[in-house]
Coordinates of C-alpha atoms in Angstrom, one line a residue:
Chain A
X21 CA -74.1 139.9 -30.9
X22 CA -73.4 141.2 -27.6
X23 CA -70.0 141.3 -26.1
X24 CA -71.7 138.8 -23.5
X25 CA -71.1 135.9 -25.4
X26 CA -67.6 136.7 -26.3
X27 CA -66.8 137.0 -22.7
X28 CA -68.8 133.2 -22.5
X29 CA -66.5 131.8 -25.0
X30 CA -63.0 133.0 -23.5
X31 CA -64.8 131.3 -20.1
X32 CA -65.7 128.3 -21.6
X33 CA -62.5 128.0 -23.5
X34 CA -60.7 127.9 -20.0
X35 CA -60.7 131.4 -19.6
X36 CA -58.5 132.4 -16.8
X37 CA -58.9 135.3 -14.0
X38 CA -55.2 136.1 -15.0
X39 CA -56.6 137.9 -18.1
X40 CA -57.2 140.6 -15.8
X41 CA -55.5 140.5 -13.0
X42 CA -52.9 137.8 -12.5
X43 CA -55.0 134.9 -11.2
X44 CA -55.5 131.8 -13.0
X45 CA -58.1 129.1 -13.3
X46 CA -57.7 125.4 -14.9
X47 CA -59.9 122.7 -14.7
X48 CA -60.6 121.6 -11.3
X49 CA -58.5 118.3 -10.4
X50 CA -60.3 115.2 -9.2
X51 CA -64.2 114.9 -10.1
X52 CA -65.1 118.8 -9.6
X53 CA -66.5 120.2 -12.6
X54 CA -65.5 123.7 -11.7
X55 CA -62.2 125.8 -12.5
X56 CA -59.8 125.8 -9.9
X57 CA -58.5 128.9 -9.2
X58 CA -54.8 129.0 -8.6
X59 CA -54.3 131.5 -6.2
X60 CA -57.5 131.5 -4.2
X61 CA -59.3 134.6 -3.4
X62 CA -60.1 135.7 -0.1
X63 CA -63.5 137.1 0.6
X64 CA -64.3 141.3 -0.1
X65 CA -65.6 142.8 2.5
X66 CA -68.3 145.6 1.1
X67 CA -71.8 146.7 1.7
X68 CA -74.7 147.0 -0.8
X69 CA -78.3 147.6 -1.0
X70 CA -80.7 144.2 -0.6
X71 CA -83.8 144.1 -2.3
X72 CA -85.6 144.9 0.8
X73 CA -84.0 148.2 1.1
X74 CA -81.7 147.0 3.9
X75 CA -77.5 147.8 3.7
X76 CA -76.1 143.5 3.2
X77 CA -72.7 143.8 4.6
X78 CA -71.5 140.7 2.6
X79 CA -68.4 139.3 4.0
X80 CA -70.6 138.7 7.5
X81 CA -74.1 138.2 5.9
X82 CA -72.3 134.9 4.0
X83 CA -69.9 134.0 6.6
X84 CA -69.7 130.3 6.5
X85 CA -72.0 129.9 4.4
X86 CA -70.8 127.9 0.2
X87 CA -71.9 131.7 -1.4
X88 CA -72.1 131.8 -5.1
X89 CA -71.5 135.2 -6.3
X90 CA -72.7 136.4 -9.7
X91 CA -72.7 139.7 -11.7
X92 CA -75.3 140.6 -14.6
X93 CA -78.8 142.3 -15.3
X94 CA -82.2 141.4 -15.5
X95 CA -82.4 142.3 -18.8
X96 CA -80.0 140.1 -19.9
X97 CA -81.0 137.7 -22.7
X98 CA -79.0 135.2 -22.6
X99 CA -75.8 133.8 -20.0
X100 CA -77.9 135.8 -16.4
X101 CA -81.4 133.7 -16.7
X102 CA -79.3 130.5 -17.5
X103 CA -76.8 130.8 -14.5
X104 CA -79.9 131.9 -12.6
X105 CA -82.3 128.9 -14.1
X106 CA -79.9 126.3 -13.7
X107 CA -79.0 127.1 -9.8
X108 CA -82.4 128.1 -9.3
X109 CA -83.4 124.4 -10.1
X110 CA -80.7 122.5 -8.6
X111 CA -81.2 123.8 -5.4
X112 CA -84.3 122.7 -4.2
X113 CA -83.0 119.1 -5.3
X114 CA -80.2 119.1 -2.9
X115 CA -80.3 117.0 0.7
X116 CA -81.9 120.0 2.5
X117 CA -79.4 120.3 5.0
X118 CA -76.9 121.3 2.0
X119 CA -79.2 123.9 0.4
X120 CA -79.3 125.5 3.6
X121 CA -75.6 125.8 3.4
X122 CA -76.0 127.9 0.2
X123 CA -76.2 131.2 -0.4
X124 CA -76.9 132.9 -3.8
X125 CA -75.9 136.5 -4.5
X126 CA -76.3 138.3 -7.6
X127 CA -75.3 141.8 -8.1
X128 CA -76.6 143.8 -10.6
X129 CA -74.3 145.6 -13.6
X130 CA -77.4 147.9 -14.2
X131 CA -78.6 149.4 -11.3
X132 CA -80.4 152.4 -13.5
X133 CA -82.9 149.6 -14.8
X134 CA -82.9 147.2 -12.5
X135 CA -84.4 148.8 -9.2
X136 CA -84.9 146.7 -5.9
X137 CA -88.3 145.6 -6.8
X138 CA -87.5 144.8 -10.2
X139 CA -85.0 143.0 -9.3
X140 CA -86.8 141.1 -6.8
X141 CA -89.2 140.1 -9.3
X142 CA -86.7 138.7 -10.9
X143 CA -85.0 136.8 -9.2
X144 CA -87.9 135.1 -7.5
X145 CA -88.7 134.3 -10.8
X146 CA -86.0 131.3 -10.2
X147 CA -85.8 131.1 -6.5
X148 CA -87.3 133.4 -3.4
X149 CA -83.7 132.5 -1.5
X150 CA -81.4 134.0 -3.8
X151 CA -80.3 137.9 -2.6
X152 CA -80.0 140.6 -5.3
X153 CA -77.5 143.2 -4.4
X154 CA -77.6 147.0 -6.1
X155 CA -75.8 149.6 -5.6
X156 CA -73.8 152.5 -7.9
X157 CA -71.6 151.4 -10.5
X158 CA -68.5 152.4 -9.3
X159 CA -69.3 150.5 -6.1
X160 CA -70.0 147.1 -7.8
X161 CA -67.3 147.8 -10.6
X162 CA -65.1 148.1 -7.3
X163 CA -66.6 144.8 -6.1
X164 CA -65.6 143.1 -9.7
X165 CA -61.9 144.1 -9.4
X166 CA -61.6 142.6 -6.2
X167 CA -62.9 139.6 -7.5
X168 CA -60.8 140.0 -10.5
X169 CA -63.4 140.2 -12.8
X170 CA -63.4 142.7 -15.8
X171 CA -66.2 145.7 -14.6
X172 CA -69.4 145.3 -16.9
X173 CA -69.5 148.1 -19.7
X174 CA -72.9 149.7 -20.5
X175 CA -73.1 149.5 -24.4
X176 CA -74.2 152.4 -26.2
X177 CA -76.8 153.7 -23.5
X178 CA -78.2 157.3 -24.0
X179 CA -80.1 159.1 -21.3
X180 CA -83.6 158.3 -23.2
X181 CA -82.4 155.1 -24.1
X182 CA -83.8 152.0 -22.0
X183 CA -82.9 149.1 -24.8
X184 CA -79.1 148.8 -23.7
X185 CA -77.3 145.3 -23.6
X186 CA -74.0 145.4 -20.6
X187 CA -71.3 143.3 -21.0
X188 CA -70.4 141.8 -18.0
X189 CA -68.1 138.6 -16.6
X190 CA -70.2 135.2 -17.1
X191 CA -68.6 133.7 -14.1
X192 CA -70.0 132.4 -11.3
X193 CA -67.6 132.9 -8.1
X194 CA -67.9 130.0 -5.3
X195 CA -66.7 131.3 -2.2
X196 CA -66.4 128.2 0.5
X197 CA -67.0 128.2 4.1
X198 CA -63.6 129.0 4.4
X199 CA -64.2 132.4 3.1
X200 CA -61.8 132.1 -0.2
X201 CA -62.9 131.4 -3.8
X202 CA -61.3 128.5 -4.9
X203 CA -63.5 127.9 -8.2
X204 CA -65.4 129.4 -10.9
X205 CA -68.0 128.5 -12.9
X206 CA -68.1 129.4 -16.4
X207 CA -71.3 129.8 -19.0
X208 CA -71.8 126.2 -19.6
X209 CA -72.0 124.7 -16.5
X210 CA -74.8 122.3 -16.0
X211 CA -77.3 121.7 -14.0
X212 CA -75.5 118.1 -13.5
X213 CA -72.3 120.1 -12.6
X214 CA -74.1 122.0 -10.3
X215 CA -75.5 119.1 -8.2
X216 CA -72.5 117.1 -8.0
X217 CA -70.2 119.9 -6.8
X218 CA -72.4 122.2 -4.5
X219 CA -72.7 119.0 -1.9
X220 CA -69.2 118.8 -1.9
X221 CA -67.9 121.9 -1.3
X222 CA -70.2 122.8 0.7
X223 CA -68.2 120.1 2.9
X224 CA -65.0 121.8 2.1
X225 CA -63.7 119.8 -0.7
X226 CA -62.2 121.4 -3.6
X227 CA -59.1 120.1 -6.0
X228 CA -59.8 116.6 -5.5
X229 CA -59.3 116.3 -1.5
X230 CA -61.6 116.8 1.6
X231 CA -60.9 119.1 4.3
Chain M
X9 CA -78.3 134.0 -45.4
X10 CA -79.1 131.7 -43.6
X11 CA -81.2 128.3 -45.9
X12 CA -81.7 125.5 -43.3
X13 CA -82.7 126.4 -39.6
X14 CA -80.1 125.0 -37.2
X15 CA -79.4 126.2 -33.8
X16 CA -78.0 130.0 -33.3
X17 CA -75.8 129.6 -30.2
X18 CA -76.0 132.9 -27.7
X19 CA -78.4 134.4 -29.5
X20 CA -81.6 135.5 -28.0
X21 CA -85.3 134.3 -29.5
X22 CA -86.9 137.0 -31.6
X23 CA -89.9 136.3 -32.8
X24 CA -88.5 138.6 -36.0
X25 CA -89.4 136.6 -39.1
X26 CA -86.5 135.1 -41.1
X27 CA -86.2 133.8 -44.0
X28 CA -84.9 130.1 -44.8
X29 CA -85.0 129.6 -49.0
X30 CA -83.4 126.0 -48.2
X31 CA -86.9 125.1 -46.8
X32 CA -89.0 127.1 -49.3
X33 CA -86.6 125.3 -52.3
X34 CA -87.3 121.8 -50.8
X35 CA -91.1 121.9 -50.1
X36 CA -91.2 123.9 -53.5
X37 CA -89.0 120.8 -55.5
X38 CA -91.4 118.2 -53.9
X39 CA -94.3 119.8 -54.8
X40 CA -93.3 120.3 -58.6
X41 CA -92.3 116.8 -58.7
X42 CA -95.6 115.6 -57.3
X43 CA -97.5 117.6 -59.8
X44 CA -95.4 116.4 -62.6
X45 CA -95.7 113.0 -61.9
X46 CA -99.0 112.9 -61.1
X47 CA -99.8 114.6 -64.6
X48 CA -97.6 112.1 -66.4
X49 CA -100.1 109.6 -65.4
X50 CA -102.7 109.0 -67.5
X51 CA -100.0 108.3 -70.6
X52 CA -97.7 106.3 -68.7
X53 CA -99.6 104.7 -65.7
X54 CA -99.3 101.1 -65.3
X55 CA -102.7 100.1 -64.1
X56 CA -102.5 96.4 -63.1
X57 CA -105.1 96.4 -61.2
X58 CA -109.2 96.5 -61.5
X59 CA -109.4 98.5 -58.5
X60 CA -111.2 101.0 -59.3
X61 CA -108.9 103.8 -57.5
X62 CA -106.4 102.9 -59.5
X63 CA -108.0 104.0 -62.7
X64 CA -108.2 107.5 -60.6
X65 CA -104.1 108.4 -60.8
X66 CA -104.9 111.7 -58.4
X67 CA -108.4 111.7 -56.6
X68 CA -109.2 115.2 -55.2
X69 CA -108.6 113.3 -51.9
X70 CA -105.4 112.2 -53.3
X71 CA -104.2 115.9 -53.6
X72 CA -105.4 117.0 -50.7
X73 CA -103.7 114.5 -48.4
X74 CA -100.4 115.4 -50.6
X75 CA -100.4 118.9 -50.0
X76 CA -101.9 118.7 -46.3
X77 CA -98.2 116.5 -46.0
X78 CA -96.5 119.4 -47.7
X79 CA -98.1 122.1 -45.5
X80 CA -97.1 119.7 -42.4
X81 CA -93.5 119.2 -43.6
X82 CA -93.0 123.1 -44.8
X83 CA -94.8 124.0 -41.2
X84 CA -92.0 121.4 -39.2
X85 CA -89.1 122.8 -41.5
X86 CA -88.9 126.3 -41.7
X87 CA -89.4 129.1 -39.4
X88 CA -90.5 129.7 -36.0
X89 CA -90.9 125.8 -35.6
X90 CA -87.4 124.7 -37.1
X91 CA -85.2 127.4 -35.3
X92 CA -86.8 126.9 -32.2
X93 CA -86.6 123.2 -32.7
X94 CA -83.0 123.3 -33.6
X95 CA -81.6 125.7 -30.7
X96 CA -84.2 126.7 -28.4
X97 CA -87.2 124.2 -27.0
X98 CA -87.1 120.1 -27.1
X99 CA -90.4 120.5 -26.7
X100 CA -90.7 122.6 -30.7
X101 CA -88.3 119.9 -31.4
X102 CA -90.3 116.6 -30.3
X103 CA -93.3 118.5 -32.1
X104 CA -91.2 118.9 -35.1
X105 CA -90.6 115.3 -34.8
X106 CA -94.1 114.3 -35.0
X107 CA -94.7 116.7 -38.1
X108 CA -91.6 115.4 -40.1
X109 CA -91.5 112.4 -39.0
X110 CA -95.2 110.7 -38.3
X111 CA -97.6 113.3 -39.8
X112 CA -96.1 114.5 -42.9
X113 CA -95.1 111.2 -44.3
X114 CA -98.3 109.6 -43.7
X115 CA -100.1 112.0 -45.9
X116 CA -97.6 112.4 -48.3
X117 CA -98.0 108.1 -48.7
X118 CA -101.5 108.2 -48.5
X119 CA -101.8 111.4 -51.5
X120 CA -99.7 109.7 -53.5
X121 CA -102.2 107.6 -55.8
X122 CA -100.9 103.9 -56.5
X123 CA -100.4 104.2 -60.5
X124 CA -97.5 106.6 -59.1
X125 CA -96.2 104.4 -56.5
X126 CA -95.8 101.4 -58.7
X127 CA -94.0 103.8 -61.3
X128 CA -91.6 104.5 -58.6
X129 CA -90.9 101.4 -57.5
X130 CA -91.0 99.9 -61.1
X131 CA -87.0 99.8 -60.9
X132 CA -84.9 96.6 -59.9
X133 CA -83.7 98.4 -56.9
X134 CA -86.4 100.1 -55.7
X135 CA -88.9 97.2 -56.1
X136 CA -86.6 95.1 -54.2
X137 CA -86.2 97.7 -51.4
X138 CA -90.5 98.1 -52.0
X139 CA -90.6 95.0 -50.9
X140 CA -88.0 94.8 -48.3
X141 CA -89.9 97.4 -46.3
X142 CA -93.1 95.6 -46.8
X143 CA -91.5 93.4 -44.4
X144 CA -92.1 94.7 -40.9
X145 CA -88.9 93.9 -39.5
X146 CA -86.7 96.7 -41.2
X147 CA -88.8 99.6 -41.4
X148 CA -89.5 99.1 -37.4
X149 CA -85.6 98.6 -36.9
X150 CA -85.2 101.6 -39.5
X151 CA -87.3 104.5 -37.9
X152 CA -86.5 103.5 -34.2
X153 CA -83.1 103.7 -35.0
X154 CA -83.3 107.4 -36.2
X155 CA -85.7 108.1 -34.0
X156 CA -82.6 107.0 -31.3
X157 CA -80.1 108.5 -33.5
X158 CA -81.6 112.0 -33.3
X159 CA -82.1 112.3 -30.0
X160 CA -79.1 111.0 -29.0
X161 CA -77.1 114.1 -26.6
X162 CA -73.7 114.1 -28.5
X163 CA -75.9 114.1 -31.9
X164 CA -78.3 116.8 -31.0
X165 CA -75.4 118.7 -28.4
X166 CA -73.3 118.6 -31.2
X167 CA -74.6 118.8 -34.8
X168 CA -77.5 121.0 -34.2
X169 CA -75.4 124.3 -34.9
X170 CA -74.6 123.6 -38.2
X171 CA -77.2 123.7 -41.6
X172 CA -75.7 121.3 -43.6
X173 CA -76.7 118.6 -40.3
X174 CA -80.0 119.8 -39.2
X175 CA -80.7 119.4 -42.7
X176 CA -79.3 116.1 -43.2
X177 CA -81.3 114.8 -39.8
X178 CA -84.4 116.3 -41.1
X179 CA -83.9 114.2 -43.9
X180 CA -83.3 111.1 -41.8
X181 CA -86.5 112.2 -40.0
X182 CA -88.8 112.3 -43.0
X183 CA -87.3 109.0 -45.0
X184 CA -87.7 107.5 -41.7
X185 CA -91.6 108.6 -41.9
X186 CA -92.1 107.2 -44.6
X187 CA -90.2 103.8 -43.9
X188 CA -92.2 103.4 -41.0
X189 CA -95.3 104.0 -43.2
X190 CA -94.7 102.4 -45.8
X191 CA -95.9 99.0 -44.1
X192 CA -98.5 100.1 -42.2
X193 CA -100.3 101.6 -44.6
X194 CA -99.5 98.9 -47.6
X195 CA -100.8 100.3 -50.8
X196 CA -99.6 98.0 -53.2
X197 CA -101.5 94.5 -52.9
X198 CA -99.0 92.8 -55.5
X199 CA -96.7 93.3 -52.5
X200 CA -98.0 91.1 -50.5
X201 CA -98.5 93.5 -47.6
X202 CA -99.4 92.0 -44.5
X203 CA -102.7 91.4 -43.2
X204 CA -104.6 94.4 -41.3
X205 CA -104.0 92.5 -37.8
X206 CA -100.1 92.2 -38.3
X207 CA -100.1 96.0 -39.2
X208 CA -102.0 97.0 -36.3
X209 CA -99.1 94.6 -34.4
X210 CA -96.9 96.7 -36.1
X211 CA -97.9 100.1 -34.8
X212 CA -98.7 99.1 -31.3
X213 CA -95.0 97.8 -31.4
X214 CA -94.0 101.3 -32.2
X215 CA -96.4 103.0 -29.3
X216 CA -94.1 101.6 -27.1
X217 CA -90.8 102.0 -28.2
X218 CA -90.6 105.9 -28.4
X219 CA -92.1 105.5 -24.7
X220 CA -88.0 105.0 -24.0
X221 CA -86.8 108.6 -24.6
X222 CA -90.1 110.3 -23.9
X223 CA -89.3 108.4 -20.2
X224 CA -86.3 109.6 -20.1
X225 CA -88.0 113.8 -21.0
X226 CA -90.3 112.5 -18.8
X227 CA -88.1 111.9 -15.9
X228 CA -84.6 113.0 -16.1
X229 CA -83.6 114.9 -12.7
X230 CA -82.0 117.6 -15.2
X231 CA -81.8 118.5 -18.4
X232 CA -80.4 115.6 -20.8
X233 CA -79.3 118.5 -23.5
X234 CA -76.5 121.0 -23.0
X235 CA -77.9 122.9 -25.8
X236 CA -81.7 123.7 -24.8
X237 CA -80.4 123.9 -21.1
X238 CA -77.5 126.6 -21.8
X239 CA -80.1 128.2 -24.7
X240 CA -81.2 131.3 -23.9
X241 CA -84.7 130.8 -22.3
X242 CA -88.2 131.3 -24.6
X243 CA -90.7 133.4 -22.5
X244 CA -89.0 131.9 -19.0
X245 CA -89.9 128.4 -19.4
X246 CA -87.3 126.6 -17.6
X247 CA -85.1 123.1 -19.5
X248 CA -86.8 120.8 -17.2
X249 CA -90.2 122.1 -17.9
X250 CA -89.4 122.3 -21.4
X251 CA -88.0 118.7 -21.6
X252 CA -91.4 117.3 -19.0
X253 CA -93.4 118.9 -21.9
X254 CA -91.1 117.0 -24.4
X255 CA -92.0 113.8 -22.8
X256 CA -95.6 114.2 -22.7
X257 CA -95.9 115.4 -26.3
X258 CA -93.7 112.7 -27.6
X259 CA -95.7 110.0 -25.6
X260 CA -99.7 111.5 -26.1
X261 CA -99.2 112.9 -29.6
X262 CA -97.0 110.3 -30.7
X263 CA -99.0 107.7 -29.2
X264 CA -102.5 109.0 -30.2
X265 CA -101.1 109.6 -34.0
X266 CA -100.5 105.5 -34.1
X267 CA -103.4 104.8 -31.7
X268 CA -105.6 106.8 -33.9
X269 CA -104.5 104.4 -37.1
X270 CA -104.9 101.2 -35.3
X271 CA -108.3 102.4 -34.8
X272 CA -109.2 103.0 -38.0
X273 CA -107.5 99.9 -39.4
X274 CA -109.2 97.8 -37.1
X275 CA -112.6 99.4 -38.2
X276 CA -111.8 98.9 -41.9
X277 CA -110.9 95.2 -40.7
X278 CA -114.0 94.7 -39.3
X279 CA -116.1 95.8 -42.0
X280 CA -113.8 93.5 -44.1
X281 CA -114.3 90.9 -42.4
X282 CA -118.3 91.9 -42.5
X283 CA -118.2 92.2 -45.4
X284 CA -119.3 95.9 -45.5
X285 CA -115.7 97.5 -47.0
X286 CA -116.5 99.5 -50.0
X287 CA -115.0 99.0 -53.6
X288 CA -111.9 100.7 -54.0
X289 CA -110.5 101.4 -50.4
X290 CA -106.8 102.5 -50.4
X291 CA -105.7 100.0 -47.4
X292 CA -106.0 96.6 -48.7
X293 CA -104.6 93.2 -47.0

């Protein structure tokens, strides 16, 4: 088994952020299915390489906008094309106006396989609208520790080997309109989950109240 | 090793064989019991009938329909169809459904010759319980309640991980099989089984109840399952497509299986009733 699902279970089990840096995440109060986060995180400000080729300066590209950030690989067998399904089916469900609202960003933990057209392919696979970041490791592993996620580990890759698994975070980081993360989504959620709390915090609510 | 396929949580499909002796043991104990029964026969056969099938204990045709049920059942149980019905597709799961639950005991009933079936249910028990189920009232409360019970979310979310309960809800599945069957096709006339309108009643009854959950695969928004939804994915096809498919199987194969007997029974009523049924058909009434 891959170290992915071990990382799943310690997010399912109520995993918290602290386990790396000092954050914490408990269940959201109120009806929100997500984890809140008790400290929340402000919005990174870095630049990456879109699918197109183009530099995505992130903290302005998603200003104001509810952006879901995720790391993994399009190899990935199992949590990646879950995450990926699940949002890439709820969205086009929403009112409209609130999937407009929405951005999806996910960066890859293996830019040696996953190229910008592979990864394109990809992820259109699941949805046309979601972005796919690349860019070298120790600029994305720099990304993760600002998010207070653990960097993804390339296990037992050799130059001529291209059948590699990478262990990466399974959450799924919801940055509001505000610009801070106040949840996280573990392995597990639902496509139910999704629906009922995208709407909402794409209003601003989070713990239970309404801004 | 593993001996019952039940759901393998995180891990990826492989279309690497495995092995599951659990399956191979319980097709394998059926089979021997079949062929030792049906050789005991001759001695110890009860044959209160003049039909003339009766004096037959295992036609060819008998055999054939007993080990096409086998073949059905071992084909539903073991591997790929019972791992990917356990942790990977509800739509391989709803097929496995139909196998164990429609197909296979239908042609196990039907290969089983009547000197056999009246041995089995020779007992004080089981000839009360024979009759009982003649009765259409139980065996249609019976197999619609396991077909709800299985395919309830906490039951499925929750028990498919483990062997010992994918094996007892197989088990479910196939006694259901054959409590539904057991009615419809009737093959002991000291029974009193009921007449070939009443048992194509019977199985219209049952077209329509599974149409419930194969609505719901139908038409759920999302996916009704944590565990095919959060499973990793089979050649990309996504839970909801996966669960639409479901829906249809459940509903056109499901439907067409009992469809496809009501047809027949309503032909072998009408040449009953013409008087053109030949000596020694299986379904009487």
């Amino acid at each position: 088994m891959s170290r992915i699902p071990v990382l799943t279970l310690a997010a399912a089990a109520g995993w918290s952020l602290g386990a790396c840096a000092g954050g914490r995440a408990d269940r959201a109060p109120g009806d929100l299915r997500g984890y809140l986060l008790e400290h929340p995180l402000p919005k990174p400000g870095f630049t990456l390489t879109a699918t197109d080729g183009s530099r995505f300066d992130f903290r302005p590209a998603t200003d104001g906008f509810l952006t879901l950030v995720f790391f993994g690989y399009t190899n990935c067998p199992d949590v990646c094309p879950v995450h990926m399904s699940n949002l890439g089916a709820v969205l086009p469900e929403l009112d409209p106006q609130v999937a407009a609202r929405i951005k999806v960003v996910f960066i890859t933990t293996d830019p040696r396989r996953d190229t910008p057209a592979v990864l394109r392919t990809w992820l259109d696979h699941f949805s046309r609208g979601f972005i796919g970041l690349s860019g070298d490791s120790s600029s994305v592993a720099g990304v993760q520790t600002a998010l207070q996620l653990p960097p993804a580990v390339v296990e037992k890759a050799t130059a001529a080997d291209s059948a590699y698994t990478v262990g990466h975070s399974a959450l799924v980081v919801a940055f509001t309109p505000d610009n801070l993360a106040h949840l996280v989504y573990p392995y597990g959620t639902r496509q139910e989950d999704w629906a009922h709390d995208l709407p909402a915090l794409v209003q601003g609510a989070w713990g239970g109240g309404r801004k | 090793m593993r001996w019952w396929c039940s759901a393998l949580l995180g891990v990826p499909w492989s279309w690497r064989w495995q092995a599951y002796p659990g399956v191979w043991f319980f097709v394998l104990a059926l089979a021997v019991a079949y062929t030792w029964s049906v050789r005991r026969l001759p001695d110890n056969g009860q044959l209160t009938t003049d039909n003339a099938a009766d004096r037959q204990p295992a036609s060819p045709r008998d055999i054939t329909l007993f080990a096409l049920g086998l073949l059905m059942l071992w084909i539903g149980a073991d591997w790929p169809v019972g791992v990917l019905a356990a942790g990977y597709l509800l739509s391989v799961k709803t097929l496995q459904y139909l196998l164990l639950g429609y197909i296979a005991p239908g042609l196990m009933l039907l290969g089983t010759p009547a000197p056999l079936l009246r041995r089995l249910t020779r007992g004080p028990v089981t000839s009360r319980l024979a009759r009982l189920l003649t009765r259409p009232l139980i065996p249609l409360a019976v197999a619609n309640g396991v077909l709800v019970a299985v395919h309830l979310p906490v039951v499925v979310d929750n028990l498919s991980r483990s062997q010992i309960w994918t094996f007892v809800l197989d088990l479910a599945v196939i006694g259901s099989g054959f409590v539904f069957w057991w009615p419809a096709l009737a093959r002991l006339p000291e029974l009193h089984p009921m007449s070939y309108g009443a048992r194509i009643g019977y199985l219209g009854l049952n077209v329509f109840l599974p149409t419930v959950p194969a609505s719901f695969f139908t038409f759920s928004q999302y996916p009704i399952y944590a565990l095919y939804e959060l499973a990793p994915r089979v050649n990309g096809i996504s839970a909801v497509a996966d669960q639409r498919v479901a829906g249809i199987l459940m509903k056109l194969c499901g439907g067409g299986i009992l469809f496809g007997t009501m047809s027949v029974m309503f032909f072998r009523w009408y040449r009953r009733e013409s008087g053109a049924e030949p000596e020694g058909l299986r379904v009487p009434g």
